[in-house]
mmCIF file of C-alpha atoms in Angstrom:
data_model
loop_
_atom_site.group_PDB
_atom_site.id
_atom_site.type_symbol
_atom_site.label_atom_id
_atom_site.label_comp_id
_atom_site.label_asym_id
_atom_site.label_seq_id
_atom_site.Cartn_x
_atom_site.Cartn_y
_atom_site.Cartn_z
ATOM 1 C CA MET A 1228 29.435 25.485 3.473
ATOM 2 C CA LYS A 1229 28.340 26.967 0.153
ATOM 3 C CA SER A 1230 25.756 29.722 -0.124
ATOM 4 C CA THR A 1231 22.357 28.944 -1.622
ATOM 5 C CA SER A 1232 21.296 31.488 -4.232
ATOM 6 C CA GLY A 1233 17.755 32.043 -5.443
ATOM 7 C CA SER A 1234 18.584 30.929 -8.979
ATOM 8 C CA GLN A 1235 19.957 27.627 -7.673
ATOM 9 C CA VAL A 1236 16.800 26.975 -5.663
ATOM 10 C CA LEU A 1237 14.564 27.844 -8.623
ATOM 11 C CA SER A 1238 16.539 25.583 -10.957
ATOM 12 C CA LEU A 1239 16.292 22.705 -8.483
ATOM 13 C CA TYR A 1240 12.549 23.284 -8.090
ATOM 14 C CA ARG A 1241 11.968 23.171 -11.845
ATOM 15 C CA SER A 1242 14.126 20.067 -12.231
ATOM 16 C CA LEU A 1243 12.113 18.252 -9.566
ATOM 17 C CA LEU A 1244 8.808 19.112 -11.236
ATOM 18 C CA ARG A 1245 10.204 18.107 -14.628
ATOM 19 C CA GLU A 1246 11.206 14.681 -13.325
ATOM 20 C CA THR A 1247 7.874 14.332 -11.536
ATOM 21 C CA HIS A 1248 5.906 14.721 -14.773
ATOM 22 C CA LYS A 1249 7.879 11.821 -16.292
ATOM 23 C CA LEU A 1250 6.657 9.304 -13.695
ATOM 24 C CA PRO A 1251 4.356 6.580 -15.125
ATOM 25 C CA ASP A 1252 1.428 6.641 -12.684
ATOM 26 C CA PRO A 1253 -0.863 9.731 -12.625
ATOM 27 C CA LEU A 1254 -1.359 9.311 -8.880
ATOM 28 C CA VAL A 1255 2.404 9.310 -8.338
ATOM 29 C CA LYS A 1256 2.723 12.441 -10.480
ATOM 30 C CA PHE A 1257 0.052 14.291 -8.519
ATOM 31 C CA THR A 1258 1.364 13.203 -5.111
ATOM 32 C CA TYR A 1259 4.955 14.192 -5.799
ATOM 33 C CA SER A 1260 3.982 17.479 -7.466
ATOM 34 C CA ALA A 1261 1.865 18.513 -4.484
ATOM 35 C CA TYR A 1262 4.545 17.374 -2.038
ATOM 36 C CA ILE A 1263 7.359 19.260 -3.801
ATOM 37 C CA ARG A 1264 5.342 22.482 -4.092
ATOM 38 C CA ASP A 1265 4.325 22.303 -0.447
ATOM 39 C CA ARG A 1266 7.865 21.660 0.808
ATOM 40 C CA PHE A 1267 9.423 24.451 -1.264
ATOM 41 C CA ARG A 1268 6.708 26.889 -0.181
ATOM 42 C CA LYS A 1269 7.337 25.993 3.449
ATOM 43 C CA ASN A 1270 11.143 26.085 3.225
ATOM 44 C CA ALA A 1271 11.117 29.479 1.494
ATOM 45 C CA ARG A 1272 10.484 31.099 4.890
ATOM 46 C CA ILE A 1273 13.711 29.718 6.387
ATOM 47 C CA ALA A 1274 16.199 32.509 7.095
ATOM 48 C CA GLU A 1275 19.066 30.480 8.575
ATOM 49 C CA GLU A 1276 21.669 29.732 5.923
ATOM 50 C CA SER A 1277 22.832 26.395 7.366
ATOM 51 C CA LEU A 1278 19.284 25.045 7.533
ATOM 52 C CA ARG A 1279 18.569 26.211 3.982
ATOM 53 C CA TYR A 1280 21.706 24.408 2.826
ATOM 54 C CA ARG A 1281 20.547 21.146 4.440
ATOM 55 C CA LYS A 1282 17.141 21.491 2.804
ATOM 56 C CA ILE A 1283 18.831 21.997 -0.566
ATOM 57 C CA LYS A 1284 20.879 18.827 -0.083
ATOM 58 C CA THR A 1285 17.707 16.910 0.789
ATOM 59 C CA ALA A 1286 15.989 18.201 -2.362
ATOM 60 C CA GLN A 1287 18.994 17.204 -4.478
ATOM 61 C CA LYS A 1288 18.815 13.706 -3.019
ATOM 62 C CA LYS A 1289 15.106 13.548 -3.897
ATOM 63 C CA LEU A 1290 15.961 14.679 -7.438
ATOM 64 C CA ARG A 1291 18.451 11.823 -7.831
ATOM 65 C CA GLN A 1292 15.808 9.363 -6.626
ATOM 66 C CA LEU A 1293 13.281 10.597 -9.191
ATOM 67 C CA GLN A 1294 15.874 10.462 -11.963
ATOM 68 C CA ALA A 1295 16.704 6.880 -11.002
ATOM 69 C CA ALA A 1296 12.995 5.975 -11.029
ATOM 70 C CA ASN A 1297 12.529 7.450 -14.511
ATOM 71 C CA SER A 1298 15.586 5.563 -15.756
ATOM 72 C CA GLY A 1299 14.065 2.234 -14.624
ATOM 73 C CA ASP A 1300 15.796 1.565 -11.317
ATOM 74 C CA LYS A 1301 13.829 -1.102 -9.446
ATOM 75 C CA THR A 1302 14.410 0.245 -5.937
ATOM 76 C CA ALA A 1303 13.631 3.838 -6.906
ATOM 77 C CA VAL A 1304 10.383 2.900 -8.674
ATOM 78 C CA ALA A 1305 9.243 0.866 -5.669
ATOM 79 C CA ARG A 1306 10.063 3.796 -3.371
ATOM 80 C CA THR A 1307 7.979 6.249 -5.412
ATOM 81 C CA LEU A 1308 5.005 3.869 -5.486
ATOM 82 C CA ARG A 1309 5.143 3.290 -1.723
ATOM 83 C CA PHE A 1310 5.208 7.037 -1.100
ATOM 84 C CA ALA A 1311 2.265 7.811 -3.394
ATOM 85 C CA TYR A 1312 0.070 4.918 -2.214
ATOM 86 C CA GLY A 1313 0.415 5.704 1.498
ATOM 87 C CA VAL A 1314 2.797 2.907 2.499
ATOM 88 C CA THR A 1315 5.385 5.482 3.570
ATOM 89 C CA GLY A 1316 5.446 9.230 4.021
ATOM 90 C CA PRO A 1317 2.995 11.681 5.598
ATOM 91 C CA VAL A 1318 -0.098 9.704 4.553
ATOM 92 C CA ARG A 1319 1.100 6.675 6.512
ATOM 93 C CA HIS A 1320 1.871 8.879 9.511
ATOM 94 C CA GLN A 1321 -1.628 10.363 9.558
ATOM 95 C CA ASN A 1322 -3.278 6.954 9.160
ATOM 96 C CA LEU A 1323 -1.173 5.513 11.977
ATOM 97 C CA LEU A 1324 -2.219 8.341 14.299
ATOM 98 C CA THR A 1325 -5.858 7.566 13.491
ATOM 99 C CA TYR A 1326 -5.462 3.871 14.351
ATOM 100 C CA LYS A 1327 -3.476 4.679 17.487
ATOM 101 C CA ARG A 1328 -5.916 7.261 18.811
ATOM 102 C CA THR A 1329 -7.824 6.127 21.907
ATOM 103 C CA GLY A 1330 -10.707 7.674 23.812
ATOM 104 C CA ASN A 1331 -8.576 9.407 26.446
ATOM 105 C CA SER A 1332 -5.177 10.968 25.793
ATOM 106 C CA PRO A 1333 -2.445 8.968 27.582
ATOM 107 C CA SER A 1334 -0.639 10.582 30.483
ATOM 108 C CA THR A 1335 3.122 10.169 30.755
ATOM 109 C CA THR A 1336 2.860 10.029 34.550
ATOM 110 C CA ASP A 1337 1.163 6.628 34.382
ATOM 111 C CA THR A 1338 3.294 3.588 35.082
ATOM 112 C CA ARG A 1339 1.972 1.732 32.053
ATOM 113 C CA PRO A 1340 0.634 3.111 28.771
ATOM 114 C CA PRO A 1341 -2.990 2.527 27.769
ATOM 115 C CA PRO A 1342 -3.802 -0.628 25.792
ATOM 116 C CA PHE A 1343 -3.804 -0.462 22.034
ATOM 117 C CA PRO A 1344 -7.176 -0.088 20.267
ATOM 118 C CA PRO A 1345 -8.590 -3.355 18.839
ATOM 119 C CA ALA A 1346 -7.830 -2.386 15.230
ATOM 120 C CA LEU A 1347 -4.198 -1.576 15.942
ATOM 121 C CA LYS A 1348 -3.787 -4.611 18.181
ATOM 122 C CA SER A 1349 -4.911 -6.925 15.382
ATOM 123 C CA LEU A 1350 -2.311 -5.331 13.105
ATOM 124 C CA LEU A 1351 0.417 -5.812 15.689
ATOM 125 C CA ALA A 1352 -0.510 -9.484 16.106
ATOM 126 C CA SER A 1353 -0.620 -10.297 12.376
ATOM 127 C CA PRO A 1354 2.582 -11.358 10.564
ATOM 128 C CA LEU A 1355 1.126 -9.994 7.299
ATOM 129 C CA ALA A 1356 1.285 -6.434 8.643
ATOM 130 C CA ARG A 1357 4.918 -6.434 9.752
ATOM 131 C CA THR A 1358 7.455 -4.244 8.003
ATOM 132 C CA LYS A 1359 10.043 -7.015 8.409
ATOM 133 C CA PRO A 1360 8.534 -10.426 7.529
ATOM 134 C CA GLY A 1361 9.272 -13.106 10.082
ATOM 135 C CA SER A 1362 9.838 -10.724 12.983
ATOM 136 C CA LYS A 1363 8.406 -11.679 16.363
ATOM 137 C CA THR A 1364 5.084 -10.061 17.244
ATOM 138 C CA GLN A 1365 4.532 -8.683 20.739
ATOM 139 C CA PRO A 1366 1.065 -7.082 20.823
ATOM 140 C CA ASP A 1367 0.555 -7.451 24.606
ATOM 141 C CA GLU A 1368 3.831 -6.655 26.354
ATOM 142 C CA PRO A 1369 7.368 -5.595 25.373
ATOM 143 C CA ALA A 1370 9.843 -8.359 24.670
ATOM 144 C CA SER A 1371 12.600 -6.256 26.227
ATOM 145 C CA LEU A 1372 10.818 -6.496 29.589
ATOM 146 C CA SER A 1373 11.146 -10.279 29.860
ATOM 147 C CA LEU A 1374 14.702 -10.057 28.501
ATOM 148 C CA ALA A 1375 15.644 -7.525 31.176
ATOM 149 C CA LEU A 1376 14.127 -9.727 33.883
ATOM 150 C CA ASP A 1377 16.114 -12.736 32.663
ATOM 151 C CA LYS A 1378 19.346 -10.751 32.725
ATOM 152 C CA ARG A 1379 18.584 -9.448 36.206
ATOM 153 C CA GLY A 1380 18.429 -12.983 37.568
ATOM 154 C CA TRP A 1381 18.334 -13.343 41.344
ATOM 155 C CA LEU A 1382 18.023 -9.555 41.833
ATOM 156 C CA GLY A 1383 14.321 -9.976 41.144
ATOM 157 C CA LYS A 1384 11.956 -7.182 40.192
ATOM 158 C CA LEU A 1385 13.072 -4.285 38.015
ATOM 159 C CA PRO A 1386 13.123 -0.740 39.379
ATOM 160 C CA GLU A 1387 9.867 1.093 38.805
ATOM 161 C CA ARG A 1388 11.442 3.750 36.610
ATOM 162 C CA ARG A 1389 13.181 1.158 34.432
ATOM 163 C CA GLU A 1390 9.972 -0.834 33.973
ATOM 164 C CA ARG A 1391 8.024 2.313 33.152
ATOM 165 C CA ASN A 1392 10.543 3.333 30.478
ATOM 166 C CA LEU A 1393 10.419 -0.137 28.890
ATOM 167 C CA TRP A 1394 6.637 -0.052 28.667
ATOM 168 C CA TRP A 1395 6.448 3.436 27.189
ATOM 169 C CA ASN A 1396 9.260 2.864 24.685
ATOM 170 C CA TRP A 1397 7.495 -0.287 23.494
ATOM 171 C CA TRP A 1398 4.169 1.568 23.251
ATOM 172 C CA ARG A 1399 5.732 4.267 21.044
ATOM 173 C CA GLU A 1400 7.962 2.080 18.870
ATOM 174 C CA GLU A 1401 5.874 -1.064 18.287
ATOM 175 C CA PRO A 1402 3.263 0.587 15.983
ATOM 176 C CA THR A 1403 6.060 1.917 13.768
ATOM 177 C CA LYS A 1404 6.989 -1.683 12.876
ATOM 178 C CA THR A 1405 3.633 -2.375 11.212
ATOM 179 C CA LEU A 1406 2.234 -1.735 7.751
ATOM 180 C CA VAL A 1407 -0.679 0.676 8.062
ATOM 181 C CA PRO A 1408 -3.846 -0.205 6.069
ATOM 182 C CA THR A 1409 -5.289 2.485 3.845
ATOM 183 C CA GLU A 1410 -8.885 1.326 4.382
ATOM 184 C CA ILE A 1411 -11.119 -0.882 6.515
ATOM 185 C CA LYS A 1412 -13.635 -3.257 4.965
ATOM 186 C CA ILE A 1413 -16.759 -4.391 6.810
ATOM 187 C CA ILE A 1414 -17.804 -7.998 6.176
ATOM 188 C CA GLU A 1415 -21.582 -8.063 6.393
ATOM 189 C CA SER A 1416 -22.836 -11.574 7.099
ATOM 190 C CA SER A 1417 -25.929 -12.351 5.024
ATOM 191 C CA THR A 1418 -27.781 -15.657 5.035
ATOM 192 C CA ASP A 1419 -29.795 -15.022 1.882
ATOM 193 C CA THR A 1420 -27.269 -13.614 -0.547
ATOM 194 C CA PRO A 1421 -23.623 -13.685 0.440
ATOM 195 C CA SER A 1422 -21.902 -10.400 -0.250
ATOM 196 C CA ALA A 1423 -18.632 -10.025 -2.087
ATOM 197 C CA GLY A 1424 -16.828 -9.166 1.109
ATOM 198 C CA SER A 1425 -18.050 -12.220 3.033
ATOM 199 C CA ALA A 1426 -16.706 -14.664 0.457
ATOM 200 C CA ASN A 1427 -13.271 -13.149 0.178
ATOM 201 C CA PRO A 1428 -12.573 -9.710 1.550
ATOM 202 C CA THR A 1429 -9.628 -9.125 -0.722
ATOM 203 C CA ASP A 1430 -10.979 -10.556 -3.971
ATOM 204 C CA THR A 1431 -12.455 -7.339 -5.344
ATOM 205 C CA SER A 1432 -10.722 -7.468 -8.680
ATOM 206 C CA GLY A 1433 -13.461 -9.396 -10.437
ATOM 207 C CA ASP A 1434 -16.406 -7.443 -9.045
ATOM 208 C CA PRO A 1435 -16.828 -4.110 -10.836
ATOM 209 C CA HIS A 1436 -19.493 -2.957 -8.365
ATOM 210 C CA SER A 1437 -17.334 -3.546 -5.287
ATOM 211 C CA GLN A 1438 -16.793 -0.225 -3.515
ATOM 212 C CA PRO A 1439 -14.871 0.680 -0.366
ATOM 213 C CA THR A 1440 -16.788 0.855 2.892
ATOM 214 C CA THR A 1441 -18.138 4.348 3.487
ATOM 215 C CA PRO A 1442 -16.922 6.370 6.494
ATOM 216 C CA LEU A 1443 -20.524 6.633 7.733
ATOM 217 C CA LYS A 1444 -20.709 2.870 8.333
ATOM 218 C CA LEU A 1445 -17.383 2.930 10.138
ATOM 219 C CA ARG A 1446 -18.506 5.758 12.420
ATOM 220 C CA GLN A 1447 -21.738 3.936 13.203
ATOM 221 C CA LEU A 1448 -19.697 0.941 14.331
ATOM 222 C CA GLY A 1449 -17.219 3.085 16.255
ATOM 223 C CA LEU A 1450 -14.278 2.165 14.009
ATOM 224 C CA PRO A 1451 -11.433 4.511 13.045
ATOM 225 C CA VAL A 1452 -11.792 6.379 9.754
ATOM 226 C CA VAL A 1453 -8.569 7.158 7.905
ATOM 227 C CA GLY A 1454 -8.222 9.843 5.273
ATOM 228 C CA THR A 1455 -7.672 7.308 2.469
ATOM 229 C CA GLN A 1456 -10.793 5.250 3.236
ATOM 230 C CA GLU A 1457 -12.610 6.195 0.017
ATOM 231 C CA SER A 1458 -9.529 6.525 -2.184
ATOM 232 C CA GLY A 1459 -9.563 2.888 -3.334
ATOM 233 C CA LEU A 1460 -5.769 2.656 -3.396
ATOM 234 C CA ILE A 1461 -5.698 -1.143 -3.103
ATOM 235 C CA ARG A 1462 -8.140 -1.599 -5.972
ATOM 236 C CA ARG A 1463 -6.179 0.876 -8.079
ATOM 237 C CA ALA A 1464 -2.933 -1.015 -7.496
ATOM 238 C CA GLU A 1465 -4.692 -4.290 -8.367
ATOM 239 C CA GLU A 1466 -5.946 -2.874 -11.664
ATOM 240 C CA TYR A 1467 -2.481 -1.662 -12.609
ATOM 241 C CA SER A 1468 -0.899 -4.986 -11.619
ATOM 242 C CA LYS A 1469 -3.079 -6.935 -14.088
ATOM 243 C CA SER A 1470 -3.377 -4.375 -16.900
ATOM 244 C CA HIS A 1471 -1.652 -5.825 -19.957
ATOM 245 C CA ILE A 1472 -2.111 -6.446 -23.676
ATOM 246 C CA THR A 1473 -2.894 -9.947 -24.904
ATOM 247 C CA PRO A 1474 -0.226 -10.944 -27.452
ATOM 248 C CA LYS A 1475 -1.310 -11.450 -31.057
ATOM 249 C CA ALA A 1476 -0.732 -14.562 -33.103
ATOM 250 C CA PRO A 1477 2.288 -14.291 -35.456
ATOM 251 C CA ARG A 1478 1.321 -13.260 -38.998
ATOM 252 C CA ARG A 1479 3.098 -12.465 -42.211
ATOM 253 C CA SER A 1480 3.640 -8.861 -43.246
ATOM 254 C CA ALA A 1481 0.994 -9.068 -46.013
ATOM 255 C CA GLU A 1482 -1.622 -10.415 -43.624
ATOM 256 C CA ARG A 1483 -0.846 -7.726 -41.032
ATOM 257 C CA SER A 1484 -1.491 -4.947 -43.542
ATOM 258 C CA SER A 1485 -4.792 -6.429 -44.736
ATOM 259 C CA VAL A 1486 -6.275 -7.495 -41.405
ATOM 260 C CA SER A 1487 -7.652 -4.767 -39.165
ATOM 261 C CA GLN A 1488 -6.602 -4.271 -35.573
ATOM 262 C CA ASP A 1489 -7.713 -6.707 -32.914
ATOM 263 C CA PRO A 1490 -11.039 -5.490 -31.460
ATOM 264 C CA ARG A 1491 -9.855 -6.475 -27.973
ATOM 265 C CA LEU A 1492 -7.128 -3.823 -28.212
ATOM 266 C CA GLU A 1493 -9.504 -1.173 -29.559
ATOM 267 C CA ALA A 1494 -11.595 -1.297 -26.407
ATOM 268 C CA THR A 1495 -10.721 1.658 -24.237
ATOM 269 C CA THR A 1496 -9.678 0.827 -20.697
ATOM 270 C CA THR A 1497 -9.488 3.070 -17.677
ATOM 271 C CA PHE A 1498 -6.000 1.888 -16.770
ATOM 272 C CA PRO A 1499 -3.380 1.869 -19.541
ATOM 273 C CA PRO A 1500 -1.505 -1.378 -20.197
ATOM 274 C CA GLN A 1501 1.615 -1.753 -18.085
ATOM 275 C CA SER A 1502 4.892 -3.459 -18.814
ATOM 276 C CA ARG A 1503 5.895 -6.605 -16.979
ATOM 277 C CA PHE A 1504 8.402 -4.573 -14.956
ATOM 278 C CA MET A 1505 5.730 -2.156 -13.696
ATOM 279 C CA ARG A 1506 3.177 -4.901 -13.035
ATOM 280 C CA ARG A 1507 5.671 -6.660 -10.778
ATOM 281 C CA ARG A 1508 6.356 -3.423 -8.930
ATOM 282 C CA TYR A 1509 2.629 -3.042 -8.296
ATOM 283 C CA ARG A 1510 2.428 -6.612 -7.014
ATOM 284 C CA GLU A 1511 5.279 -5.896 -4.640
ATOM 285 C CA LEU A 1512 3.395 -2.776 -3.564
ATOM 286 C CA LEU A 1513 0.272 -4.824 -2.813
ATOM 287 C CA SER A 1514 2.279 -7.002 -0.434
ATOM 288 C CA LYS A 1515 2.939 -3.826 1.590
ATOM 289 C CA MET A 1516 -0.741 -2.793 1.669
ATOM 290 C CA PRO A 1517 -2.649 -5.028 4.118
ATOM 291 C CA LEU A 1518 -6.430 -4.927 4.170
ATOM 292 C CA LEU A 1519 -8.057 -4.713 7.588
ATOM 293 C CA SER A 1520 -11.496 -6.364 7.682
ATOM 294 C CA PHE A 1521 -14.040 -6.206 10.482
ATOM 295 C CA LYS A 1522 -16.873 -8.696 10.888
ATOM 296 C CA PRO A 1523 -19.448 -7.563 13.471
ATOM 297 C CA THR A 1524 -21.443 -10.080 15.421
ATOM 298 C CA SER A 1525 -25.107 -10.681 14.672
ATOM 299 C CA THR A 1526 -26.155 -8.475 17.591
ATOM 300 C CA SER A 1527 -24.004 -5.556 16.458
ATOM 301 C CA GLN A 1528 -24.972 -5.041 12.854
ATOM 302 C CA ILE A 1529 -25.062 -1.561 11.401
ATOM 303 C CA PRO A 1530 -28.215 0.166 12.714
ATOM 304 C CA PRO A 1531 -30.257 2.325 10.355
ATOM 305 C CA THR A 1532 -29.778 5.989 11.198
ATOM 306 C CA PRO A 1533 -32.535 8.257 9.857
ATOM 307 C CA ILE A 1534 -31.225 11.680 8.872
ATOM 308 C CA SER A 1535 -33.313 14.585 10.102
ATOM 309 C CA ASP A 1536 -32.943 18.291 9.509
ATOM 310 C CA SER A 1537 -32.436 19.025 13.200
ATOM 311 C CA THR A 1538 -29.426 16.689 13.458
ATOM 312 C CA SER A 1539 -26.192 18.338 12.444
ATOM 313 C CA CYS A 1540 -22.906 16.771 11.457
ATOM 314 C CA ASP A 1541 -21.123 18.322 14.434
ATOM 315 C CA GLN A 1542 -23.469 16.687 16.921
ATOM 316 C CA THR A 1543 -23.030 13.238 15.427
ATOM 317 C CA SER A 1544 -19.262 13.530 15.363
ATOM 318 C CA THR A 1545 -18.998 14.546 19.025
ATOM 319 C CA THR A 1546 -21.085 11.616 20.309
ATOM 320 C CA PRO A 1547 -19.675 8.450 18.730
ATOM 321 C CA PRO A 1548 -21.465 5.161 19.478
ATOM 322 C CA LEU A 1549 -19.908 2.410 21.504
ATOM 323 C CA ALA A 1550 -17.688 0.001 19.610
ATOM 324 C CA PRO A 1551 -19.605 -3.240 18.940
ATOM 325 C CA SER A 1552 -18.264 -6.699 19.467
ATOM 326 C CA GLY A 1553 -16.692 -8.199 16.399
ATOM 327 C CA LYS A 1554 -13.559 -9.705 14.954
ATOM 328 C CA PHE A 1555 -10.748 -8.056 13.026
ATOM 329 C CA SER A 1556 -8.806 -9.923 10.360
ATOM 330 C CA VAL A 1557 -5.775 -8.893 8.328
ATOM 331 C CA SER A 1558 -5.268 -10.086 4.757
ATOM 332 C CA VAL A 1559 -3.478 -9.081 1.574
ATOM 333 C CA SER A 1560 -4.580 -8.992 -2.033
ATOM 334 C CA PRO A 1561 -4.409 -12.310 -3.941
ATOM 335 C CA LEU A 1562 -2.369 -10.468 -6.593
ATOM 336 C CA ALA A 1563 0.337 -9.489 -4.104
ATOM 337 C CA ALA A 1564 3.841 -10.870 -4.477
ATOM 338 C CA THR A 1565 4.983 -13.262 -1.766
ATOM 339 C CA LEU A 1566 8.351 -14.262 -0.365
ATOM 340 C CA GLY A 1567 9.607 -17.578 -1.689
ATOM 341 C CA PRO A 1568 12.665 -19.662 -0.757
ATOM 342 C CA ARG A 1569 15.651 -17.706 0.603
ATOM 343 C CA ASP A 1570 13.367 -14.659 1.055
ATOM 344 C CA ARG A 1571 13.208 -14.080 -2.689
ATOM 345 C CA THR A 1572 10.130 -12.447 -4.143
ATOM 346 C CA SER A 1573 7.772 -14.945 -5.752
ATOM 347 C CA TYR A 1574 5.105 -13.856 -8.227
ATOM 348 C CA SER A 1575 2.741 -16.778 -7.643
ATOM 349 C CA LEU A 1576 1.909 -19.153 -10.509
ATOM 350 C CA MET A 1577 2.127 -18.608 -14.221
ATOM 351 C CA THR A 1578 -0.578 -16.224 -15.405
ATOM 352 C CA GLN A 1579 -2.786 -16.525 -18.477
ATOM 353 C CA GLU A 1580 -0.695 -13.904 -20.220
ATOM 354 C CA ASP A 1581 2.451 -15.998 -19.701
ATOM 355 C CA HIS A 1582 0.725 -19.032 -21.243
ATOM 356 C CA GLN A 1583 -0.320 -16.960 -24.264
ATOM 357 C CA TRP A 1584 3.181 -15.625 -24.799
ATOM 358 C CA ILE A 1585 4.578 -19.183 -24.685
ATOM 359 C CA GLU A 1586 1.982 -20.392 -27.210
ATOM 360 C CA ARG A 1587 2.777 -17.498 -29.559
ATOM 361 C CA ALA A 1588 6.486 -18.306 -29.319
ATOM 362 C CA ARG A 1589 5.840 -21.971 -30.120
ATOM 363 C CA GLU A 1590 3.699 -21.068 -33.139
ATOM 364 C CA SER A 1591 6.297 -18.681 -34.508
ATOM 365 C CA LYS A 1592 9.035 -21.257 -33.955
ATOM 366 C CA ARG A 1593 6.950 -23.879 -35.763
ATOM 367 C CA SER A 1594 6.324 -21.601 -38.746
ATOM 368 C CA SER A 1595 9.998 -20.619 -39.034
ATOM 369 C CA LYS A 1596 11.155 -24.244 -39.474
ATOM 370 C CA PRO A 1597 12.052 -25.160 -43.130
ATOM 371 C CA LYS A 1598 9.693 -27.563 -44.843
ATOM 372 C CA SER A 1599 11.045 -31.061 -45.515
ATOM 373 C CA GLY A 1600 11.633 -31.560 -49.267
ATOM 374 C CA GLY A 1601 13.639 -33.659 -51.702
ATOM 375 C CA SER A 1602 16.387 -31.066 -51.987
ATOM 376 C CA GLN A 1603 17.469 -31.571 -48.403
ATOM 377 C CA LEU A 1604 20.207 -34.100 -47.721
ATOM 378 C CA PRO A 1605 19.241 -37.052 -45.549
ATOM 379 C CA ARG A 1606 20.716 -37.226 -42.092
ATOM 380 C CA LEU A 1607 23.343 -39.914 -41.504
#
């Protein structure tokens, strides 16, 4: 085992930050920069040489991943986007703990674990929220339990310890097979004016005033509040997945110099135009970001809570209201990529941009054809 010098660690740290600043998305840059600084600050306290060596090897592996992402590797770019947008990594772990948290802490002495909360149970039952598409969902009981009973045959009931271990292993491992939503959207049913969420909870790309549900509404309904509730990660990925430049019509060089720039391109946009490669990576990312929607019943709408000076934030947080009756639904963004035949990624139908590129190619091909004149020889 080689020794790890301070100069080697400092050089690796600078190389990681240098590769981080080359990443295309500002959110990815910020997430990786904060993560690298935090990990190096934490690992600097390690005194054991063997453990420091393993940490150095892990950092070198992360450096190779970032270099591959900056060079245009498809798998590496998708991995960096999933880490920054909370699909994997510590953000996903914290969100999963929030969805898994129940009222009372489970005791390992119990024969069976407590039931999953309604929000997590709806994720476990939905095929859209599975890490492996097409896998069998078992939100109520472990599949290994029935399999063990079938193998046991005429011996009958399983031993109590064996059954207890099957239940608890399923309770710990089943939530890890799901995609964790980064936000919850409340669908408010309105008879007078239908809201944007009631028509289509995922179609927020065309509504500029559509905002994520506030944590206050979720607490009033007794729903879990994750740390990324107000981050708008799904909307951000949608904007990047459709941010492009409309192609111009083909012109001659003299016309290009005389005509000013297209006013549509002069308009400043919040999200910079992305290449086709990056837009497809964002659409693949959206397929890994399910949106959890909750529609309360008419008797359990959000009650108005007047804020008084005597009521503190600590008192409201310690006495949460009872969870109302309602229905959870899991959906994905309409811009998300889907699996086509033979489990190949399909990018839906042809977009307007694709039609415009085809029309521009046809026009340029038409203008490049030689004009028919008398000098040309007739075809035989």
